[in-house]
GROMACS .gro file of N, CA and C in nm:
model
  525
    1UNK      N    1  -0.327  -1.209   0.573
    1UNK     CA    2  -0.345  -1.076   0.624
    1UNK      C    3  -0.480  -1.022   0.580
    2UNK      N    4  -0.521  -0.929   0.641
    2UNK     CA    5  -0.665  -0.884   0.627
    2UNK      C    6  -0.624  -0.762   0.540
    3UNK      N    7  -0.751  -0.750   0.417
    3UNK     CA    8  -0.736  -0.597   0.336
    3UNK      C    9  -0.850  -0.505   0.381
    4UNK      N   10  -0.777  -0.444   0.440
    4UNK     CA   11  -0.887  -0.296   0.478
    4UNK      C   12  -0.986  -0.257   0.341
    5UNK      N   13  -0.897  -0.333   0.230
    5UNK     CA   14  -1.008  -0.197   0.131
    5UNK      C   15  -1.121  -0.306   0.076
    6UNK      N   16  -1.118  -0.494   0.147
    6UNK     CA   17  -1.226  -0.573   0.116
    6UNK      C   18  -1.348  -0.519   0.210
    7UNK      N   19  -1.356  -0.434   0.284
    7UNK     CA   20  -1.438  -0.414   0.427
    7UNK      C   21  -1.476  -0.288   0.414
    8UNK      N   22  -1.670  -0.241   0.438
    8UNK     CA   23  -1.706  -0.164   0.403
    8UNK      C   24  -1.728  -0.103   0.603
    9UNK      N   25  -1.668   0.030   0.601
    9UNK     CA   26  -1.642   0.076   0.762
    9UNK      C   27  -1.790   0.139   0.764
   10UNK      N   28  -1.892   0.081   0.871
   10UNK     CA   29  -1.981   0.162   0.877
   10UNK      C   30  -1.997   0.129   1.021
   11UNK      N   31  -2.100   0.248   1.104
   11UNK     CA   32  -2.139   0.256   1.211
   11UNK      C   33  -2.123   0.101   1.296
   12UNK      N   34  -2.117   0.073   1.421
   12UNK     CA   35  -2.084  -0.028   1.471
   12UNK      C   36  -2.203  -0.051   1.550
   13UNK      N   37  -2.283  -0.143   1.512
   13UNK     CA   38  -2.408  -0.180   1.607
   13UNK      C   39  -2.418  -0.178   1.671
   14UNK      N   40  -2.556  -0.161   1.784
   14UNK     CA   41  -2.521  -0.193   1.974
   14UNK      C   42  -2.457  -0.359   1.989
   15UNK      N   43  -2.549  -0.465   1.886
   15UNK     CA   44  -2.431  -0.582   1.932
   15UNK      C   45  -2.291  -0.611   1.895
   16UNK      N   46  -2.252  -0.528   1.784
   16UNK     CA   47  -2.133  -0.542   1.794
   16UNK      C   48  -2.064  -0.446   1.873
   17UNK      N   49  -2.063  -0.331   1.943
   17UNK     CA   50  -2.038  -0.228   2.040
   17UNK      C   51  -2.012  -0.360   2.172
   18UNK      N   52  -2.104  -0.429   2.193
   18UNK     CA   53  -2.122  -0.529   2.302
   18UNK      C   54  -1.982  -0.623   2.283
   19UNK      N   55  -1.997  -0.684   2.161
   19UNK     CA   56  -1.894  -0.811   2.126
   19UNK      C   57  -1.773  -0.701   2.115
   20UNK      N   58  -1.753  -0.624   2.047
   20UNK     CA   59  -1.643  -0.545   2.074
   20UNK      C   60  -1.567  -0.510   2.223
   21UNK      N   61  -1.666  -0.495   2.293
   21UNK     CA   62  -1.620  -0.460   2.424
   21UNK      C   63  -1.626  -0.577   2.541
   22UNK      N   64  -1.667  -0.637   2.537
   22UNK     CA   65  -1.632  -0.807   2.542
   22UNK      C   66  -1.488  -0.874   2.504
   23UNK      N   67  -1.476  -0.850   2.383
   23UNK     CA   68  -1.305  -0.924   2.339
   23UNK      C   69  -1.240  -0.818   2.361
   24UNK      N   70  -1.269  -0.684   2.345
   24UNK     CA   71  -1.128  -0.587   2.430
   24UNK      C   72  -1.108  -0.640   2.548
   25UNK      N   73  -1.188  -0.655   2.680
   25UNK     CA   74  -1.159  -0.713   2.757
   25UNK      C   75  -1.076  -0.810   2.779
   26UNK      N   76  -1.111  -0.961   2.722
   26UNK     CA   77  -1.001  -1.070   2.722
   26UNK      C   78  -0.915  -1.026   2.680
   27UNK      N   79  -0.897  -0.948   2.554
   27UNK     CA   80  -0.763  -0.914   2.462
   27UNK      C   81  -0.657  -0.866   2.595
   28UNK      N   82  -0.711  -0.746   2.622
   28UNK     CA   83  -0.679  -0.639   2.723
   28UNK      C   84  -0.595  -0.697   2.876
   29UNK      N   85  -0.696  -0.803   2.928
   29UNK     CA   86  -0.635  -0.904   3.042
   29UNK      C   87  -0.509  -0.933   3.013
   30UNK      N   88  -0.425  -1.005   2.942
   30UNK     CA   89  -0.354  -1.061   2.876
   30UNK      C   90  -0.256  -0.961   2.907
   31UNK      N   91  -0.136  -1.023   2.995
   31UNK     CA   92  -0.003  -0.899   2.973
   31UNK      C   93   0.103  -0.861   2.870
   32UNK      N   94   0.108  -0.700   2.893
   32UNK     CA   95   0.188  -0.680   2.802
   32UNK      C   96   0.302  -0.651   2.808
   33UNK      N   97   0.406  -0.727   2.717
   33UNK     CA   98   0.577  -0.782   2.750
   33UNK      C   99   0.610  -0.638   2.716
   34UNK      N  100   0.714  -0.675   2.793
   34UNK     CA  101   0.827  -0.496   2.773
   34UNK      C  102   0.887  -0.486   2.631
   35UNK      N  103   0.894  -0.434   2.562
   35UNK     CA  104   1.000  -0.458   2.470
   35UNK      C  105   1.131  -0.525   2.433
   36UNK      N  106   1.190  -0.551   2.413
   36UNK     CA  107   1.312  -0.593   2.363
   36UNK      C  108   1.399  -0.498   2.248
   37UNK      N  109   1.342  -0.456   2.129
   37UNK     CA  110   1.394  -0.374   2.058
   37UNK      C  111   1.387  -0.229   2.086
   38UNK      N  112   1.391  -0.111   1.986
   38UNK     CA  113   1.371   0.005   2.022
   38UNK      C  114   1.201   0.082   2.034
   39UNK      N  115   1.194   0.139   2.156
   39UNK     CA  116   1.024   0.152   2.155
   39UNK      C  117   1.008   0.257   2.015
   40UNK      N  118   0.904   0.219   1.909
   40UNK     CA  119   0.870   0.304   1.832
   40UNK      C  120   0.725   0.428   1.826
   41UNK      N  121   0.650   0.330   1.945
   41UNK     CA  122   0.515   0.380   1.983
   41UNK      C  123   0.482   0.346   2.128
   42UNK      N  124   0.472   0.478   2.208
   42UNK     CA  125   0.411   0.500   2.340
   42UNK      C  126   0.234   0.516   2.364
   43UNK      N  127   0.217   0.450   2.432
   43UNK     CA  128   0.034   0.482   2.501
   43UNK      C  129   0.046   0.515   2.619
   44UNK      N  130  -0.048   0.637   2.623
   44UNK     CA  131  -0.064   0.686   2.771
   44UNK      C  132  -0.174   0.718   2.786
   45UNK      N  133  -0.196   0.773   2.875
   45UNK     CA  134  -0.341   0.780   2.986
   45UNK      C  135  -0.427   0.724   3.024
   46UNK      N  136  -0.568   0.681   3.018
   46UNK     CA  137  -0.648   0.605   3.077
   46UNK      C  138  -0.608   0.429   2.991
   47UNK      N  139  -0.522   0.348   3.041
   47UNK     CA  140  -0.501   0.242   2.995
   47UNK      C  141  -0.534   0.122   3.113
   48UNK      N  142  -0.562   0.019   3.086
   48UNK     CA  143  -0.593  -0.061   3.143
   48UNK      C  144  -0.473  -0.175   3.157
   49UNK      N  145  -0.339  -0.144   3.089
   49UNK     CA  146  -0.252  -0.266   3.086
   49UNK      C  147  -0.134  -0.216   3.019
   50UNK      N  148  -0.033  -0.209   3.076
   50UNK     CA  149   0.064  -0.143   3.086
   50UNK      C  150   0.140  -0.211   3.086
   51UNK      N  151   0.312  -0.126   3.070
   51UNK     CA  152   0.463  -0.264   3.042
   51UNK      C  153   0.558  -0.166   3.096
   52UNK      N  154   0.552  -0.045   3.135
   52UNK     CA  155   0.606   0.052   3.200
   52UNK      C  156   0.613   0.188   3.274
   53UNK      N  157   0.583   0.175   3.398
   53UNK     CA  158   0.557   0.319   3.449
   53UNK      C  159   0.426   0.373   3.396
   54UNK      N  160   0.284   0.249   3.430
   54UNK     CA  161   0.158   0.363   3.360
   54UNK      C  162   0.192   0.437   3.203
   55UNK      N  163   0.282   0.302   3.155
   55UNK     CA  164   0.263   0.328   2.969
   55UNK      C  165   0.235   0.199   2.942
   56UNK      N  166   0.249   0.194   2.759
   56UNK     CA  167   0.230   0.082   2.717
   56UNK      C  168   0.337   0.125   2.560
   57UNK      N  169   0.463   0.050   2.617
   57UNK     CA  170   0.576   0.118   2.497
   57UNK      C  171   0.534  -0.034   2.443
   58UNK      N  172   0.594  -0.018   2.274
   58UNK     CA  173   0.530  -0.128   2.187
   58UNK      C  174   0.696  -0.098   2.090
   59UNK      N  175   0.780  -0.207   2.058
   59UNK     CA  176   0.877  -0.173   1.968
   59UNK      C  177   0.824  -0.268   1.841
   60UNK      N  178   0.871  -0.276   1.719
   60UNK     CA  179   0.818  -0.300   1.586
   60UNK      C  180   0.759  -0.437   1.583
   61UNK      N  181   0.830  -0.555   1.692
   61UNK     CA  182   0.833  -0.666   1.691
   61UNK      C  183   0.667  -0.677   1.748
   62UNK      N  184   0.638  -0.637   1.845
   62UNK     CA  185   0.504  -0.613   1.955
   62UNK      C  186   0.417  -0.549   1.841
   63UNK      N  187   0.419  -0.478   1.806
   63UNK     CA  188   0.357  -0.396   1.655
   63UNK      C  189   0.315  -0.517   1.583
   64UNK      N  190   0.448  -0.610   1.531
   64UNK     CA  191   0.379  -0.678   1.440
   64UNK      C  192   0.364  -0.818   1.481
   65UNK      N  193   0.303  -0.833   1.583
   65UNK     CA  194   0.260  -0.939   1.668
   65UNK      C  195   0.102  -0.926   1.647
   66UNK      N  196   0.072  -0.766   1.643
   66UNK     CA  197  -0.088  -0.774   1.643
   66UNK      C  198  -0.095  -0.798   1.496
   67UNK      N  199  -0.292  -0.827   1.516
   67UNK     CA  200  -0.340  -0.864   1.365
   67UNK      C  201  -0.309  -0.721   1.248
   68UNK      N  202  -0.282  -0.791   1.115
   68UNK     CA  203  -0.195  -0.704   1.044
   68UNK      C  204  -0.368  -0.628   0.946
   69UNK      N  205  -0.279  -0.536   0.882
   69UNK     CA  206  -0.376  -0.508   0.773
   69UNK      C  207  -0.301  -0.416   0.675
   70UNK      N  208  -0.397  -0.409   0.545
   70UNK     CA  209  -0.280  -0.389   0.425
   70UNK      C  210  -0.379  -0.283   0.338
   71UNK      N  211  -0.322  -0.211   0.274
   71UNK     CA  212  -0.395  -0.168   0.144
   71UNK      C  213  -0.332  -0.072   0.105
   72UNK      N  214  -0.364  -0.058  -0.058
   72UNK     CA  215  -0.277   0.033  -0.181
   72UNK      C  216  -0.366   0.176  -0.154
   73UNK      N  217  -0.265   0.302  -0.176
   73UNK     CA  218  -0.375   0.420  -0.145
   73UNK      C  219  -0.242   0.539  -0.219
   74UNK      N  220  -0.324   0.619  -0.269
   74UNK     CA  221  -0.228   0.762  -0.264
   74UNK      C  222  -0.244   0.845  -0.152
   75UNK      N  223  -0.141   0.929  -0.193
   75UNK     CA  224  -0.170   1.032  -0.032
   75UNK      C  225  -0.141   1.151  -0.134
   76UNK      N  226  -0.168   1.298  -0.035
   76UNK     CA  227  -0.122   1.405  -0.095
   76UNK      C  228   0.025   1.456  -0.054
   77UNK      N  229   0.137   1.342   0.018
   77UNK     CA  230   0.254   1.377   0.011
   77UNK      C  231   0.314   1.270  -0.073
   78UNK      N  232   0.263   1.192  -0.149
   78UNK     CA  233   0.328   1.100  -0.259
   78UNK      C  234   0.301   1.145  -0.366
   79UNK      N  235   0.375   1.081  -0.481
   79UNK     CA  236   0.333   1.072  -0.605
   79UNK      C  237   0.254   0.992  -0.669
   80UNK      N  238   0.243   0.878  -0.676
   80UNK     CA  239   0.168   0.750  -0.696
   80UNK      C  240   0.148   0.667  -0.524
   81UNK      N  241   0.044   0.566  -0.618
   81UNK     CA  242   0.034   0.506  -0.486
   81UNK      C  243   0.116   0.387  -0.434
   82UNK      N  244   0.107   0.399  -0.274
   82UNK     CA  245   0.163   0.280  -0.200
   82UNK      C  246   0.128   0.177  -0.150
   83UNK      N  247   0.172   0.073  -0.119
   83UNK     CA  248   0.130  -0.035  -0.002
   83UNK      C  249   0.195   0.006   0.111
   84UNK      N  250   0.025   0.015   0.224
   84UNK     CA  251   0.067   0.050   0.325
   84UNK      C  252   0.033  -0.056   0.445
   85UNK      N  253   0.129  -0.128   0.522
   85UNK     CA  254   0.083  -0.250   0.627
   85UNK      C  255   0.130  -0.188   0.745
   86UNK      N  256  -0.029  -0.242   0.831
   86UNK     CA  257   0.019  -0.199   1.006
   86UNK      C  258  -0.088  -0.287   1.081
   87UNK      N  259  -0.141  -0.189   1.198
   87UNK     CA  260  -0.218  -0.227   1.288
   87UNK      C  261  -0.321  -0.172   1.315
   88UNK      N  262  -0.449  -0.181   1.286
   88UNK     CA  263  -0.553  -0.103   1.297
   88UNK      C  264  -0.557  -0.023   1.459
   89UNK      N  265  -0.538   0.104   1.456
   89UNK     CA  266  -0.498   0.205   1.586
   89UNK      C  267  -0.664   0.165   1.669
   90UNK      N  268  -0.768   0.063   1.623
   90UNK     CA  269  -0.889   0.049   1.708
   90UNK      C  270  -0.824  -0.101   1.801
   91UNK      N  271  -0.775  -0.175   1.692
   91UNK     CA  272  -0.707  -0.299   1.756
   91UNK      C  273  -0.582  -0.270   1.894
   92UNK      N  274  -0.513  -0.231   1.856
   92UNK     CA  275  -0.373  -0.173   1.958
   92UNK      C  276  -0.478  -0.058   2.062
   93UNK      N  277  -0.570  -0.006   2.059
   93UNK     CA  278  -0.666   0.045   2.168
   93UNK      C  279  -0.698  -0.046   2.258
   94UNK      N  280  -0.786  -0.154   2.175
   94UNK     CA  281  -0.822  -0.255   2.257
   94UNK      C  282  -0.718  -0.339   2.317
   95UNK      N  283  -0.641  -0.347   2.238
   95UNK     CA  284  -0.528  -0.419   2.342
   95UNK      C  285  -0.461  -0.393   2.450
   96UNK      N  286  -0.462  -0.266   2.499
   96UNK     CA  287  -0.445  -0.183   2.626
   96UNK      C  288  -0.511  -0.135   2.678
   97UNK      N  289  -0.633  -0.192   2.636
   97UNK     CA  290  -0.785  -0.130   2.723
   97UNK      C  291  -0.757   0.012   2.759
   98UNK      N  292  -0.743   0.096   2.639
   98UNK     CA  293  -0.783   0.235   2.655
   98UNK      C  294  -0.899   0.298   2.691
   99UNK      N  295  -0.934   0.369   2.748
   99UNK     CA  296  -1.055   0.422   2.783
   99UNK      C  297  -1.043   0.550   2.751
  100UNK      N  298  -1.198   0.685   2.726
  100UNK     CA  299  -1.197   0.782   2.727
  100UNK      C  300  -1.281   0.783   2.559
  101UNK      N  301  -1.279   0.920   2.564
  101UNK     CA  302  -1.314   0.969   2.456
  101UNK      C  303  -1.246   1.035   2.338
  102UNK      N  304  -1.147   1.026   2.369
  102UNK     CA  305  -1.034   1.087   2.205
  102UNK      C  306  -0.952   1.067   2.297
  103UNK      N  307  -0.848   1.015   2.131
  103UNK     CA  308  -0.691   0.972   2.150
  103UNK      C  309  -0.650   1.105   2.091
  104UNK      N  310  -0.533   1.208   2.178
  104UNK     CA  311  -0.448   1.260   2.093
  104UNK      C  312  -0.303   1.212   2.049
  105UNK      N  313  -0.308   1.194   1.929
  105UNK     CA  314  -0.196   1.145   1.831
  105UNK      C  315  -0.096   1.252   1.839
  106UNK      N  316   0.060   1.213   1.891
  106UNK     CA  317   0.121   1.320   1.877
  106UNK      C  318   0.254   1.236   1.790
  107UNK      N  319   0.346   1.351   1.712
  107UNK     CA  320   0.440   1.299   1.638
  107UNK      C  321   0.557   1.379   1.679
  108UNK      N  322   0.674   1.316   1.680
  108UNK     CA  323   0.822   1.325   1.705
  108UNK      C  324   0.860   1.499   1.715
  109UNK      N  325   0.771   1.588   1.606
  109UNK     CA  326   0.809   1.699   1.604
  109UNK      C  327   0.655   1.781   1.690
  110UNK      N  328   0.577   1.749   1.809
  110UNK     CA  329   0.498   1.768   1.844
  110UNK      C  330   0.390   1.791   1.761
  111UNK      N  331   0.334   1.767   1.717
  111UNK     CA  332   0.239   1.811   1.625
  111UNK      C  333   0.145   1.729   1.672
  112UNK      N  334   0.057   1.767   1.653
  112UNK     CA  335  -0.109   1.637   1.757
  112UNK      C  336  -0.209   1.699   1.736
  113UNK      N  337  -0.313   1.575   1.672
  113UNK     CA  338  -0.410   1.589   1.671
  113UNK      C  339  -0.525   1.577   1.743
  114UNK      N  340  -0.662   1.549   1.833
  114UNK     CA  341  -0.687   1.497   1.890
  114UNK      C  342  -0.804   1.432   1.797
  115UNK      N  343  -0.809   1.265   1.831
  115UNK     CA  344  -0.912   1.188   1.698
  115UNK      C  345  -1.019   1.151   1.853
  116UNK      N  346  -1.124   1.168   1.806
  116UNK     CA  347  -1.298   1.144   1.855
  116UNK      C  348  -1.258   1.015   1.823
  117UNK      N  349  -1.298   0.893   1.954
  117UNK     CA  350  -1.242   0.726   2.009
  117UNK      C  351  -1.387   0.683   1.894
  118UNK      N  352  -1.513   0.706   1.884
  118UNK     CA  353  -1.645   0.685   1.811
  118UNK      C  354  -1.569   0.682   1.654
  119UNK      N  355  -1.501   0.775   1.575
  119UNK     CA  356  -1.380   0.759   1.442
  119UNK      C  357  -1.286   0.673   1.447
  120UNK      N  358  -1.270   0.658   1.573
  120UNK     CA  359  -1.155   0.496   1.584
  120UNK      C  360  -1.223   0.361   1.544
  121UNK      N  361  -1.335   0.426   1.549
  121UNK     CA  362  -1.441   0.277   1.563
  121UNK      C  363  -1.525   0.251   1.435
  122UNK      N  364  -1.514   0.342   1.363
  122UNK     CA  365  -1.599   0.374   1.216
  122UNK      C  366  -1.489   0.384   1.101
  123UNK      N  367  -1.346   0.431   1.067
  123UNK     CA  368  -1.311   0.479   1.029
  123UNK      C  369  -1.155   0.331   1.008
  124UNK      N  370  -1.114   0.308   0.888
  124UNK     CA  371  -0.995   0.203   0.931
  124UNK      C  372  -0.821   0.262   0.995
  125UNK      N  373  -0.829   0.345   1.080
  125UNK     CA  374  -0.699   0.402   1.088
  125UNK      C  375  -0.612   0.313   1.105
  126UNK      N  376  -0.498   0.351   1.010
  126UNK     CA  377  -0.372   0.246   1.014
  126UNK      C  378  -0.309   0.294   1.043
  127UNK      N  379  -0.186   0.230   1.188
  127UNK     CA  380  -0.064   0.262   1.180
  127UNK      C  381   0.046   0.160   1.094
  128UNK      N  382   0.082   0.274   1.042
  128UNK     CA  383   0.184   0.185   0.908
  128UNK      C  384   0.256   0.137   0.989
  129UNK      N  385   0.347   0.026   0.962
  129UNK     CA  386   0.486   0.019   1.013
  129UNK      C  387   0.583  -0.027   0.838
  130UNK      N  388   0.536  -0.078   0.733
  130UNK     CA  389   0.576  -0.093   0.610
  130UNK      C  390   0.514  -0.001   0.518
  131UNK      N  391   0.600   0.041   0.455
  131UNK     CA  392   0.583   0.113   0.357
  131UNK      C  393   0.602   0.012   0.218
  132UNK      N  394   0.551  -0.005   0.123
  132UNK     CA  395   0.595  -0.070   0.003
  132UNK      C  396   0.683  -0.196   0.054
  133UNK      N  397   0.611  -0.303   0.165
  133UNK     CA  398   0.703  -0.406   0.191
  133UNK      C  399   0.800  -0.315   0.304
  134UNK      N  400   0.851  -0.256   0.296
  134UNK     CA  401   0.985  -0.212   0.393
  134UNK      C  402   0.928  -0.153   0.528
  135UNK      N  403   1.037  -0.189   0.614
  135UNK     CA  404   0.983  -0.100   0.767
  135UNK      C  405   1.011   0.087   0.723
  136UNK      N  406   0.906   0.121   0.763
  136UNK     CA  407   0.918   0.267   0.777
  136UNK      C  408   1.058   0.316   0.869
  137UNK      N  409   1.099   0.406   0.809
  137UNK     CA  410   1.218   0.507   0.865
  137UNK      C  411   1.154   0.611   0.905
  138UNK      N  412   1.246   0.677   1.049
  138UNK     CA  413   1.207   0.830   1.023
  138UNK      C  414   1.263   0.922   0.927
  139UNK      N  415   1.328   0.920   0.843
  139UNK     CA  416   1.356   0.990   0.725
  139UNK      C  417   1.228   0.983   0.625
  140UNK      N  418   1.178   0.859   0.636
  140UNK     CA  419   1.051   0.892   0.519
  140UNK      C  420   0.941   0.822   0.595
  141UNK      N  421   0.921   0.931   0.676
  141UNK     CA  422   0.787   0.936   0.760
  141UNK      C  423   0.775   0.825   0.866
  142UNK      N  424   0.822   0.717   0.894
  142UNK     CA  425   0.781   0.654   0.971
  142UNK      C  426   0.883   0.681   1.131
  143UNK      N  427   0.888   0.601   1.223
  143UNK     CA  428   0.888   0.447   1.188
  143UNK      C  429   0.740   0.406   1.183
  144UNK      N  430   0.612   0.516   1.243
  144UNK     CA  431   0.470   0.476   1.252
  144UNK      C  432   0.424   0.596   1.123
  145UNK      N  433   0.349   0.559   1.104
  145UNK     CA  434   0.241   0.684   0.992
  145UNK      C  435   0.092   0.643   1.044
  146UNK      N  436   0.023   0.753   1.049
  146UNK     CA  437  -0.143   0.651   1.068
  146UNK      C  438  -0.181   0.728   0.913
  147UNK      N  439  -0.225   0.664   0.873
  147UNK     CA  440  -0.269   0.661   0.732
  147UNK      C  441  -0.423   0.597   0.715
  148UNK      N  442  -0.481   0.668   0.627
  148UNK     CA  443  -0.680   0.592   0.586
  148UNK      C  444  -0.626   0.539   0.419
  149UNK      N  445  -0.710   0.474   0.372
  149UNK     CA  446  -0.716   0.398   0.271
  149UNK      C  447  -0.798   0.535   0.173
  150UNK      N  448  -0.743   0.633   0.127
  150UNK     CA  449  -0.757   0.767   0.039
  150UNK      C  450  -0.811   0.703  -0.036
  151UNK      N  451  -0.778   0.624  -0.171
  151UNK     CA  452  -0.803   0.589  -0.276
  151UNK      C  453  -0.940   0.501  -0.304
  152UNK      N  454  -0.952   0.423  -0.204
  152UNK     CA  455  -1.062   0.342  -0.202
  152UNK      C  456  -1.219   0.400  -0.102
  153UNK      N  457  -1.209   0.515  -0.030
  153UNK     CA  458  -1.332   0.600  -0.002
  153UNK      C  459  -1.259   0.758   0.019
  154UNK      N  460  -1.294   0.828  -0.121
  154UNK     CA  461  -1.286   0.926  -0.117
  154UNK      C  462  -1.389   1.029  -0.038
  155UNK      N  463  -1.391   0.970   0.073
  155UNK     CA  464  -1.464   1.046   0.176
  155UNK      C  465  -1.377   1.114   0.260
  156UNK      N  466  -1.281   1.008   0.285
  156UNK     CA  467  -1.133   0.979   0.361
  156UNK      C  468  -1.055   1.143   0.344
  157UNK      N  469  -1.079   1.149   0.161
  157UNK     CA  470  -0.964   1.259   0.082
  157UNK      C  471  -1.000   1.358   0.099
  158UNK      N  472  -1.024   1.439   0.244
  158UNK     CA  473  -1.026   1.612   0.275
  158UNK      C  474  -0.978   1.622   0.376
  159UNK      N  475  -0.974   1.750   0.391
  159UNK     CA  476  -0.882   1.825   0.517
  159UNK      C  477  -0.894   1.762   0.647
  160UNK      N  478  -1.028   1.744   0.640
  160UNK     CA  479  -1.036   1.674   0.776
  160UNK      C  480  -0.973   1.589   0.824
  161UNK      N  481  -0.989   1.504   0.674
  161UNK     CA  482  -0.868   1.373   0.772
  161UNK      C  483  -0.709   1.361   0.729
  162UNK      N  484  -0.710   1.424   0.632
  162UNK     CA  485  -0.550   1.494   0.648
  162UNK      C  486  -0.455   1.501   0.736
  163UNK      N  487  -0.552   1.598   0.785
  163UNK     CA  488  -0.513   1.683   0.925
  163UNK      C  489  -0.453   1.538   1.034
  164UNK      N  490  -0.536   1.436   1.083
  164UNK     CA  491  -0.531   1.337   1.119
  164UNK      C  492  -0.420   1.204   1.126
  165UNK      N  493  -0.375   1.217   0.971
  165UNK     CA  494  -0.307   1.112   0.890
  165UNK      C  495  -0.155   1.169   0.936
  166UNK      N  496  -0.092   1.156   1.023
  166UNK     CA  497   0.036   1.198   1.095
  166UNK      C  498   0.132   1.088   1.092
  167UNK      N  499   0.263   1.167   1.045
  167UNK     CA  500   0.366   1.062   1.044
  167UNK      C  501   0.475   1.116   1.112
  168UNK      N  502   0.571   0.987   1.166
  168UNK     CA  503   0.653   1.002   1.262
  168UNK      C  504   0.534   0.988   1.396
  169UNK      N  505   0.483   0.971   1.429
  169UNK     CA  506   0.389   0.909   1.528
  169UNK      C  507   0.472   0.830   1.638
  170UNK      N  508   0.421   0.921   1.748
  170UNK     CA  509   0.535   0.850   1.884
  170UNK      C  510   0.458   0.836   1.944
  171UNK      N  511   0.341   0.911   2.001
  171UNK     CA  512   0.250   0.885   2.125
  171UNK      C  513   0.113   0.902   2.072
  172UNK      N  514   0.046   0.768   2.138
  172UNK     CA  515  -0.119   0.794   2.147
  172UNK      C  516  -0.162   0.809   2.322
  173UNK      N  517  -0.228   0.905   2.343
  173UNK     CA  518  -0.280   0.927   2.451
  173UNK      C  519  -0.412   0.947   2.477
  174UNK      N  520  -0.489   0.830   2.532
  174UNK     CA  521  -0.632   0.776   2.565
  174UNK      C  522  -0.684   0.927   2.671
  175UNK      N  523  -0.792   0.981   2.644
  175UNK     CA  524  -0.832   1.052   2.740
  175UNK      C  525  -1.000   1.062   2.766
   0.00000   0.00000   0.00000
């Protein structure tokens, strides 16, 4: 598995902007299977590849099919810190060939943010699906959380991206 906190996130070159948007493509071609289990995360709007009705529902199994990523972090609704494993929310973009300029993130109890797609691309947003080894519940925040690696760039640790870091996470919507 890959550790977000070995990888220093900085601006994304014009050639890697290029190679980036190059393998979204192939990635993107590639169809995407309906679920089988319970959907935990919906994509909507400008998508390029879909599994239902102009969405792209993803249940835990499809989640953890994509490439994984991991890292230890506190938050300001824990006490100590956790291990948190998911899917980088730039990876699961590219995989449905999202288009637009901000995703708004919305969660179970409406609450939404809208994140600038250029921060998707600079920034490691994780959607959890494990918490400490275990699948996230919605009782303790999951079954998705998008979570930043707090502990390891305290750049991460202000309001700004707080605000951002949403759990119970049901819908991303490309616009």
């Amino acid at each position: 598995m890959n550790e977000v906190r070995s990888r220093r996130f900085l601006p994304i070159s014009a050639l890697g902007l290029l190679l980036a948007a190059w393998s979204s493509l192939l990635f993107a071609a590639e169809p995407l299977p309906s679920p089988e289990g319970r959907v935990v995360l919906t994509l909507t709007g400008n998508l390029a590849v879909t599994n239902a009705d102009n969405k792209a529902e993803f249940d835990m199994e499809m989640l953890a099919a994509l490439p994984q990523h991991e890292f230890n972090t506190h938050t300001p609704w824990t006490e100590e810190q956790h291990h948190f494993r998911g899917v980088l929310m730039g990876d699961l973009l590219r995989r449905v060939g999202a288009e637009g300029s901000e995703v708004r993130a919305v969660a179970l109890n409406d609450y939404h943010h809208d994140i600038e797609r250029e921060l998707v691309a600079e920034v490691p947003l994780l959607l959890t699906t494990h918490l400490d080894g275990e699948p996230m519940k919605i009782r303790h925040k999951g079954p998705v959380w998008l979570m930043l690696p707090l502990s390891d760039y305290p750049e991460f640790d202000t309001k700004r991206y707080h605000e951002l870091l949403i759990w119970q996470l049901k819908t991303l919507d490309a616009r």
